[in-house]
mmCIF file of C-alpha atoms in Angstrom:
data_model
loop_
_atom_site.group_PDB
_atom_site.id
_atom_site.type_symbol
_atom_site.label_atom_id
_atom_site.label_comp_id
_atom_site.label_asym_id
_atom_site.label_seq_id
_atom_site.Cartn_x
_atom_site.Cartn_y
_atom_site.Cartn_z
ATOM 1 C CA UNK Q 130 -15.259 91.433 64.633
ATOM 2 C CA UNK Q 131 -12.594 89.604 62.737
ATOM 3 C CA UNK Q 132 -12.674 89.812 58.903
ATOM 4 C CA UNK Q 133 -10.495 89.956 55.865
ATOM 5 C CA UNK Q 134 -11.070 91.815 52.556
ATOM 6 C CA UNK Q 135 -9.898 90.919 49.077
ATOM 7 C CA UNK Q 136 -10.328 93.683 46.991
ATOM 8 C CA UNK Q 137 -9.901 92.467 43.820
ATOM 9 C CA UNK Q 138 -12.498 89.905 42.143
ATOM 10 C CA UNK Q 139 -9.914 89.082 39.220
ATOM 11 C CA UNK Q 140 -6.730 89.391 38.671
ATOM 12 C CA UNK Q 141 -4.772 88.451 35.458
ATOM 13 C CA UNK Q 142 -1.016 87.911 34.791
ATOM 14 C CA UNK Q 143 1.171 86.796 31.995
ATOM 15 C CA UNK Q 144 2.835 83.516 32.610
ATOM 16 C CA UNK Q 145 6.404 84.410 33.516
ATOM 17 C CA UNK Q 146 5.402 87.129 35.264
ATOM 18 C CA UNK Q 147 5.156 87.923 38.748
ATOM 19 C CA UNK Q 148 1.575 88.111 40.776
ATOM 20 C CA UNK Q 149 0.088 89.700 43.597
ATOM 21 C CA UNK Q 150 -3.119 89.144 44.966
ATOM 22 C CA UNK Q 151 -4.403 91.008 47.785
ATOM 23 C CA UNK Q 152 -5.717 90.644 51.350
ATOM 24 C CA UNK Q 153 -6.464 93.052 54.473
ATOM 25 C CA UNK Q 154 -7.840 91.943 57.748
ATOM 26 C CA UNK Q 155 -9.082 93.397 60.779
ATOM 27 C CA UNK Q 156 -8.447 91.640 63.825
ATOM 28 C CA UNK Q 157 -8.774 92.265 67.411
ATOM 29 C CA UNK Q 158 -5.566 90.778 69.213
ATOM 30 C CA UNK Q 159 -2.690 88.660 67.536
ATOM 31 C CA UNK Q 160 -3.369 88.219 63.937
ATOM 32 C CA UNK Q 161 -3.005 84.798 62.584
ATOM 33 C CA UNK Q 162 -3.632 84.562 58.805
ATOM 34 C CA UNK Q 163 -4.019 81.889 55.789
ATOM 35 C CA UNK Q 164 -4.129 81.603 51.991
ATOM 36 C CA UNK Q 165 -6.409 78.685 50.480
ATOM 37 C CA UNK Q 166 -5.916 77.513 46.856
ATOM 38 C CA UNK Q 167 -9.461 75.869 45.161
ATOM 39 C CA UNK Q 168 -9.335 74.566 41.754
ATOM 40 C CA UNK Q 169 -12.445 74.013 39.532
ATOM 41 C CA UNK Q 170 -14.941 71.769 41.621
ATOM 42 C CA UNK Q 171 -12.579 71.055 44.171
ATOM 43 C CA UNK Q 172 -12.420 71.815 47.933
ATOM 44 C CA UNK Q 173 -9.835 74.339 49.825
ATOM 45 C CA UNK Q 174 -6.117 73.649 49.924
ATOM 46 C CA UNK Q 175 -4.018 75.361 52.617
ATOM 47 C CA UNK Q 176 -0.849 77.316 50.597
ATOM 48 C CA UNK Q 177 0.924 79.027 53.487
ATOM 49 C CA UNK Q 178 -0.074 81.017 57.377
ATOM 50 C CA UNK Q 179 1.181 83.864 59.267
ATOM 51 C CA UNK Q 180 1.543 83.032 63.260
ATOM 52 C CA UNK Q 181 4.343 84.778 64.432
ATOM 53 C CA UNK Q 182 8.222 85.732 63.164
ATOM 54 C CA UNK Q 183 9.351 86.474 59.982
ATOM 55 C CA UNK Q 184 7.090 88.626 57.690
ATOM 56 C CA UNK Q 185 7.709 87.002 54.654
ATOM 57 C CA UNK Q 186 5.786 83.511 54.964
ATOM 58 C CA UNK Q 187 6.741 80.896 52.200
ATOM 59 C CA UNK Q 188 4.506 78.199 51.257
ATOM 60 C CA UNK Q 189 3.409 75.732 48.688
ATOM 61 C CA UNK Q 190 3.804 75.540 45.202
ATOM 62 C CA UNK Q 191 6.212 78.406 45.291
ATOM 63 C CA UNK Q 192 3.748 80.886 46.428
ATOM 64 C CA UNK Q 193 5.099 83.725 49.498
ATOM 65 C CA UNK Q 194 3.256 85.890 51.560
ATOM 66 C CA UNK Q 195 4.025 89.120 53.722
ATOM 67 C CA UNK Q 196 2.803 90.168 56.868
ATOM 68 C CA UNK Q 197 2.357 94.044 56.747
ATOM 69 C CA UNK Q 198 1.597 94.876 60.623
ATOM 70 C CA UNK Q 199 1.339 98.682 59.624
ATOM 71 C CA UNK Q 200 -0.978 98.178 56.335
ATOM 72 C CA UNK Q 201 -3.099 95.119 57.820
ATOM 73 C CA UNK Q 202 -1.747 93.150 54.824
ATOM 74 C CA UNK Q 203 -1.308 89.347 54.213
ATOM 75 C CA UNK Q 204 -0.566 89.798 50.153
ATOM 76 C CA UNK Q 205 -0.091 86.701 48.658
ATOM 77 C CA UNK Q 206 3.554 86.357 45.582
ATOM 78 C CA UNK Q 207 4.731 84.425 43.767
ATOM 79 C CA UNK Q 208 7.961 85.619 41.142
ATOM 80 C CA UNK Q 209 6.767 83.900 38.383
ATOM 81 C CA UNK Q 210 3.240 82.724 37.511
ATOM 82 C CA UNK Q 211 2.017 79.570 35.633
ATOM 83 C CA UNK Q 212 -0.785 78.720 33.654
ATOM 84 C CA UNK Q 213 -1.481 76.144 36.611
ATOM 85 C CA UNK Q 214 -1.743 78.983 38.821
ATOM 86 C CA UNK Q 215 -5.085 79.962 37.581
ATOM 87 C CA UNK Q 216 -8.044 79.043 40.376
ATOM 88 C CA UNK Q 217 -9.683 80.848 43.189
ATOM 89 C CA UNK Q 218 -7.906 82.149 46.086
ATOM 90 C CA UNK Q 219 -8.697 82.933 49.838
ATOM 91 C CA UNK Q 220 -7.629 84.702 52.225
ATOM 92 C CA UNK Q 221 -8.245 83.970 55.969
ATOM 93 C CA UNK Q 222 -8.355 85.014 59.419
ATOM 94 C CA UNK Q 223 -9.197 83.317 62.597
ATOM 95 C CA UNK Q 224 -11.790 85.193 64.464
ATOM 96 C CA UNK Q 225 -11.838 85.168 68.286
ATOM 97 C CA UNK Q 226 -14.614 83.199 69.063
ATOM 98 C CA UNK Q 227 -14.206 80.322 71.602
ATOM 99 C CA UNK Q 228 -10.815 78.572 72.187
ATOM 100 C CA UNK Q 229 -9.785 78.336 68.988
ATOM 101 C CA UNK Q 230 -11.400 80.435 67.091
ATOM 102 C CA UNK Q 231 -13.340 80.301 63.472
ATOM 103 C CA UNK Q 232 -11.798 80.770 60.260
ATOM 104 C CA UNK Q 233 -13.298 83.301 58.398
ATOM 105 C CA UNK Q 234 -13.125 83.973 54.416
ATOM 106 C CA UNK Q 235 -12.845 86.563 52.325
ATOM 107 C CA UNK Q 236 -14.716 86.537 48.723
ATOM 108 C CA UNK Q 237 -11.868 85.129 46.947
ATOM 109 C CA UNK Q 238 -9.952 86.113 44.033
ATOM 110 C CA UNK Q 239 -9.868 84.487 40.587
ATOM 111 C CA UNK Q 240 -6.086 84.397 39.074
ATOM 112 C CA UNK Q 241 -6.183 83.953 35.749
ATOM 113 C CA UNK Q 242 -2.514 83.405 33.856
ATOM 114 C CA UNK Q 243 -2.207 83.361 30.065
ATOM 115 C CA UNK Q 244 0.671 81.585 28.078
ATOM 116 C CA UNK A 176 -5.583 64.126 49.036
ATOM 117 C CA UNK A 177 -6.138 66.265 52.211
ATOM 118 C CA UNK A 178 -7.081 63.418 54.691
ATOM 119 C CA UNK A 179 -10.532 64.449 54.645
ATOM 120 C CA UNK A 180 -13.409 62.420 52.667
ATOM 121 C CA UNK A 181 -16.546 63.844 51.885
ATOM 122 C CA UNK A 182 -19.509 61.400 50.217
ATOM 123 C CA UNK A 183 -21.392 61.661 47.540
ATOM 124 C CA UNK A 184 -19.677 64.197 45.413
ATOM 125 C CA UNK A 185 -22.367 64.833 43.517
ATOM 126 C CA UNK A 186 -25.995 64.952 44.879
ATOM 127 C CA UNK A 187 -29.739 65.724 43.163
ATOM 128 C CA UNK A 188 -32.843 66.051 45.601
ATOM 129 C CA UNK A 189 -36.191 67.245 45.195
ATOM 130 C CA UNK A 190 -37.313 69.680 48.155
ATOM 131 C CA UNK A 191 -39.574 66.658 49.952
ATOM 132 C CA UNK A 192 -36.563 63.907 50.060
ATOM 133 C CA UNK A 193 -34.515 63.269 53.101
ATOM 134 C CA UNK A 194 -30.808 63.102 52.195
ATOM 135 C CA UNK A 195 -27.136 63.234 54.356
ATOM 136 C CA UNK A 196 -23.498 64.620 53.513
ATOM 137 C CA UNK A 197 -21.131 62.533 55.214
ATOM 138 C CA UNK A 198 -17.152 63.879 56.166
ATOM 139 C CA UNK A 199 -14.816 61.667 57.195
ATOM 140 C CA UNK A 200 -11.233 62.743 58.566
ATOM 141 C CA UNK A 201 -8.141 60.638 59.236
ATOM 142 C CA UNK A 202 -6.081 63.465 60.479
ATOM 143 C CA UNK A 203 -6.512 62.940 64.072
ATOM 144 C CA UNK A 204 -8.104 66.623 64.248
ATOM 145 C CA UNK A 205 -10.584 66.841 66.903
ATOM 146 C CA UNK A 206 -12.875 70.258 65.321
ATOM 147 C CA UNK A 207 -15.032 69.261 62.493
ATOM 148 C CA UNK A 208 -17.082 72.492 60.098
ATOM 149 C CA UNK A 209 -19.531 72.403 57.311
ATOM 150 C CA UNK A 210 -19.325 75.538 54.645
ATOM 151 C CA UNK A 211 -21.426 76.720 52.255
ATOM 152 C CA UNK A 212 -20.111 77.623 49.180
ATOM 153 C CA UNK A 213 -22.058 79.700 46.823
ATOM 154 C CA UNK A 214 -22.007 81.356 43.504
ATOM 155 C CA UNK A 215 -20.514 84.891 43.811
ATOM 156 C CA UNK A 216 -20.671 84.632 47.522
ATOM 157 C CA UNK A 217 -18.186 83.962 50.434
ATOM 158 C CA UNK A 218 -17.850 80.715 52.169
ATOM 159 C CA UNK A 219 -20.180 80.489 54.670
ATOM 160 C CA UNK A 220 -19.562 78.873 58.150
ATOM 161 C CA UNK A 221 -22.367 76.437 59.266
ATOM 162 C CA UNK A 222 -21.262 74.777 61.874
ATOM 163 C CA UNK A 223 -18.455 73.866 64.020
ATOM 164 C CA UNK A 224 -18.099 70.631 66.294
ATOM 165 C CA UNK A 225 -14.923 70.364 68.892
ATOM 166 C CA UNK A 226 -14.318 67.488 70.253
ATOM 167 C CA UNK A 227 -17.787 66.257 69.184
ATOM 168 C CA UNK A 228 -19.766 68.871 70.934
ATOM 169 C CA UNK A 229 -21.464 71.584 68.624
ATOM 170 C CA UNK A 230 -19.520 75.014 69.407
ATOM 171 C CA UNK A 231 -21.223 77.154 66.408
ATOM 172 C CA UNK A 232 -24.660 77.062 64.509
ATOM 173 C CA UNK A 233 -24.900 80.368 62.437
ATOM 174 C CA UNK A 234 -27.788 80.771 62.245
ATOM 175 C CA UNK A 235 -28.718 78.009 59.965
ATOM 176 C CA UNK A 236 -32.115 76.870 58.939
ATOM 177 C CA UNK A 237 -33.541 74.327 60.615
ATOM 178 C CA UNK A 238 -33.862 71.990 57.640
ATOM 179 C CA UNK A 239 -30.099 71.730 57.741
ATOM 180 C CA UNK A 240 -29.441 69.057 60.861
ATOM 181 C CA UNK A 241 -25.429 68.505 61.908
ATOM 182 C CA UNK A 242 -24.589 65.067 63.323
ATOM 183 C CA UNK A 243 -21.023 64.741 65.009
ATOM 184 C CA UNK A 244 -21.171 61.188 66.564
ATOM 185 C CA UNK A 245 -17.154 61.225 66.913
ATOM 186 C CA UNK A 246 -14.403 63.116 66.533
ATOM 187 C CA UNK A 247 -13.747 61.135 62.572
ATOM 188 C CA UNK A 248 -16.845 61.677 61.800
ATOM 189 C CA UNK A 249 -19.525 64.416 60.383
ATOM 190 C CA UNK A 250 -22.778 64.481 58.904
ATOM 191 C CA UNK A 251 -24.832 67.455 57.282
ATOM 192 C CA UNK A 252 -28.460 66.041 57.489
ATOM 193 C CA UNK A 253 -31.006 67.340 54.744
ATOM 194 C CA UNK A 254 -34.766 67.581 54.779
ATOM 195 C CA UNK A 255 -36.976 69.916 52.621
ATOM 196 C CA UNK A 256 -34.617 71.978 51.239
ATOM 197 C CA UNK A 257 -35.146 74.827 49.055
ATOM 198 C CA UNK A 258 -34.150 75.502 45.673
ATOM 199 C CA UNK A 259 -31.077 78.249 46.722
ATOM 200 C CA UNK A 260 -29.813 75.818 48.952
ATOM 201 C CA UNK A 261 -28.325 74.305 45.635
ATOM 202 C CA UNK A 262 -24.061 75.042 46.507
ATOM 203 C CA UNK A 263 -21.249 73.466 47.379
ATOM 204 C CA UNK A 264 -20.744 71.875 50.680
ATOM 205 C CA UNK A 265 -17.347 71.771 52.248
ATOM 206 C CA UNK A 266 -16.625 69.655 55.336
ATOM 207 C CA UNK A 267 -13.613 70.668 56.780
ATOM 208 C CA UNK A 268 -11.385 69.697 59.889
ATOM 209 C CA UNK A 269 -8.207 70.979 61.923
ATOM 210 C CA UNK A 270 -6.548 69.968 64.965
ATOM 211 C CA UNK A 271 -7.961 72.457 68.401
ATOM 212 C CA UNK A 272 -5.858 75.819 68.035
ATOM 213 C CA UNK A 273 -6.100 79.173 66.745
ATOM 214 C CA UNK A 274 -2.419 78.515 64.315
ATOM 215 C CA UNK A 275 -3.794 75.395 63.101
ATOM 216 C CA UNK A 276 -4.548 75.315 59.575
ATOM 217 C CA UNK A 277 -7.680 73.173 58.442
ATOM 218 C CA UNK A 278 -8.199 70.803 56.006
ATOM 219 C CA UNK A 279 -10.956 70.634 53.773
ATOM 220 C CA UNK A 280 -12.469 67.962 51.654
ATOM 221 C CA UNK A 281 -13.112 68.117 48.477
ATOM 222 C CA UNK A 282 -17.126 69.017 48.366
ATOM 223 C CA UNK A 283 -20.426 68.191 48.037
ATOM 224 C CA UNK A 284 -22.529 69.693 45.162
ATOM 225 C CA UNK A 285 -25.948 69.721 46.265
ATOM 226 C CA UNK A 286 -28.372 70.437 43.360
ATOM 227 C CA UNK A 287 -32.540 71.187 44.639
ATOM 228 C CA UNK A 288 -35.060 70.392 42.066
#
């Protein structure tokens, strides 16, 4: 079955400085991969996928993302954190159920960014 | 704004009242979910409607009831519900495809008393 792991429940970073958070999936077939942004009492906001091509995946907000066939890795970048950054983050895979497929959610990560 | 609409925001029910979520999208997307969201827990796929038809039910209680009456549209019906069904309920759409992103309102949060 299709799932992703985030191993890390918090992460914190300076502002200014540069931030990784981390995702692995397991996938049966073609992967195809997502990051979600949710803010305090709000709903999920798509940042950036991985369908096919170039490893490195750029997205909103200034945030990046590479594809790491090898190390079934989606990490999500970004060179230099803000304060703003701070909120949860997903990481997603779409399982292989029906046409389409379900997305499917790892625990999420809280980013936390001090001035 | 996402393009997706979910009413009321906020919502307080004792376990013997008869409530509904309601999701609207104006994307054009033609798959419609409902998530759980939970303290300290994953999101939680509930269901899953394409093109109006119910593709997914995991293995929800009963005393959660979809309603999918178009392709716009999505309702999470609610009927003696239990105290730890108190989370936040995300409606959520995206257009048929497995590189299609989806969408997600911005929540329900269901409080049982």
């Amino acid at each position: 079955a299709q799932s992703v792991a985030q191993p890390e429940d918090q992460v914190n970073v300076a502002e200014g400085n540069p931030l990784t958070v981390k995702c692995t999936y397991s996938v049966s077939g073609n992967p195809y991969l997502f990051w979600y942004v949710q803010y305090p009492n709000r709903g999920l906001q798509f940042l950036l996928k991985y369908i096919t091509g170039d490893n490195l995946v750029k997205g909103s907000y200034g945030f990046e993302a590479e594809f790491n066939k090898s190390q079934t890795s989606f990490h999500l970048k970004k060179p230099s954190a803000l304060v703003s950054d701070s909120a949860l983050y997903f990481c997603a895979v779409r399982d292989g159920s029906g046409s389409q497929g379900n997305l499917i959610f790892g625990k999420g990560t809280k980013l936390s960014v001090k001035p | 704004e996402t393009g997706v609409t979910q009413t009321p925001r906020h919502l307080v029910m004792g376990m013997t009242n008869k409530k509904s979520l309601k999701c609207e999208q104006h994307l054009g997307h033609n798959a419609m979910y409902w998530y759980k969201q939970s303290a300290k827990k994953p999101l939680e796929l509930m269901f899953v409607y394409n093109f109006k038809e119910q593709t997914e039910n995991n293995s929800v209680p009963s005393r959660f009831s979809p309603e999918c009456p178009n392709s716009s549209h999505l309702f999470l019906h609610l009927h003696t519900l239990q105290p730890e069904d108190s989370a936040l309920y995300l409606c959520a759409s995206s257009q048929e495809g497995r590189r299609t992103e989806a969408f997600f309102g911005q929540g329900t949060r269901l409080t049982v008393v």
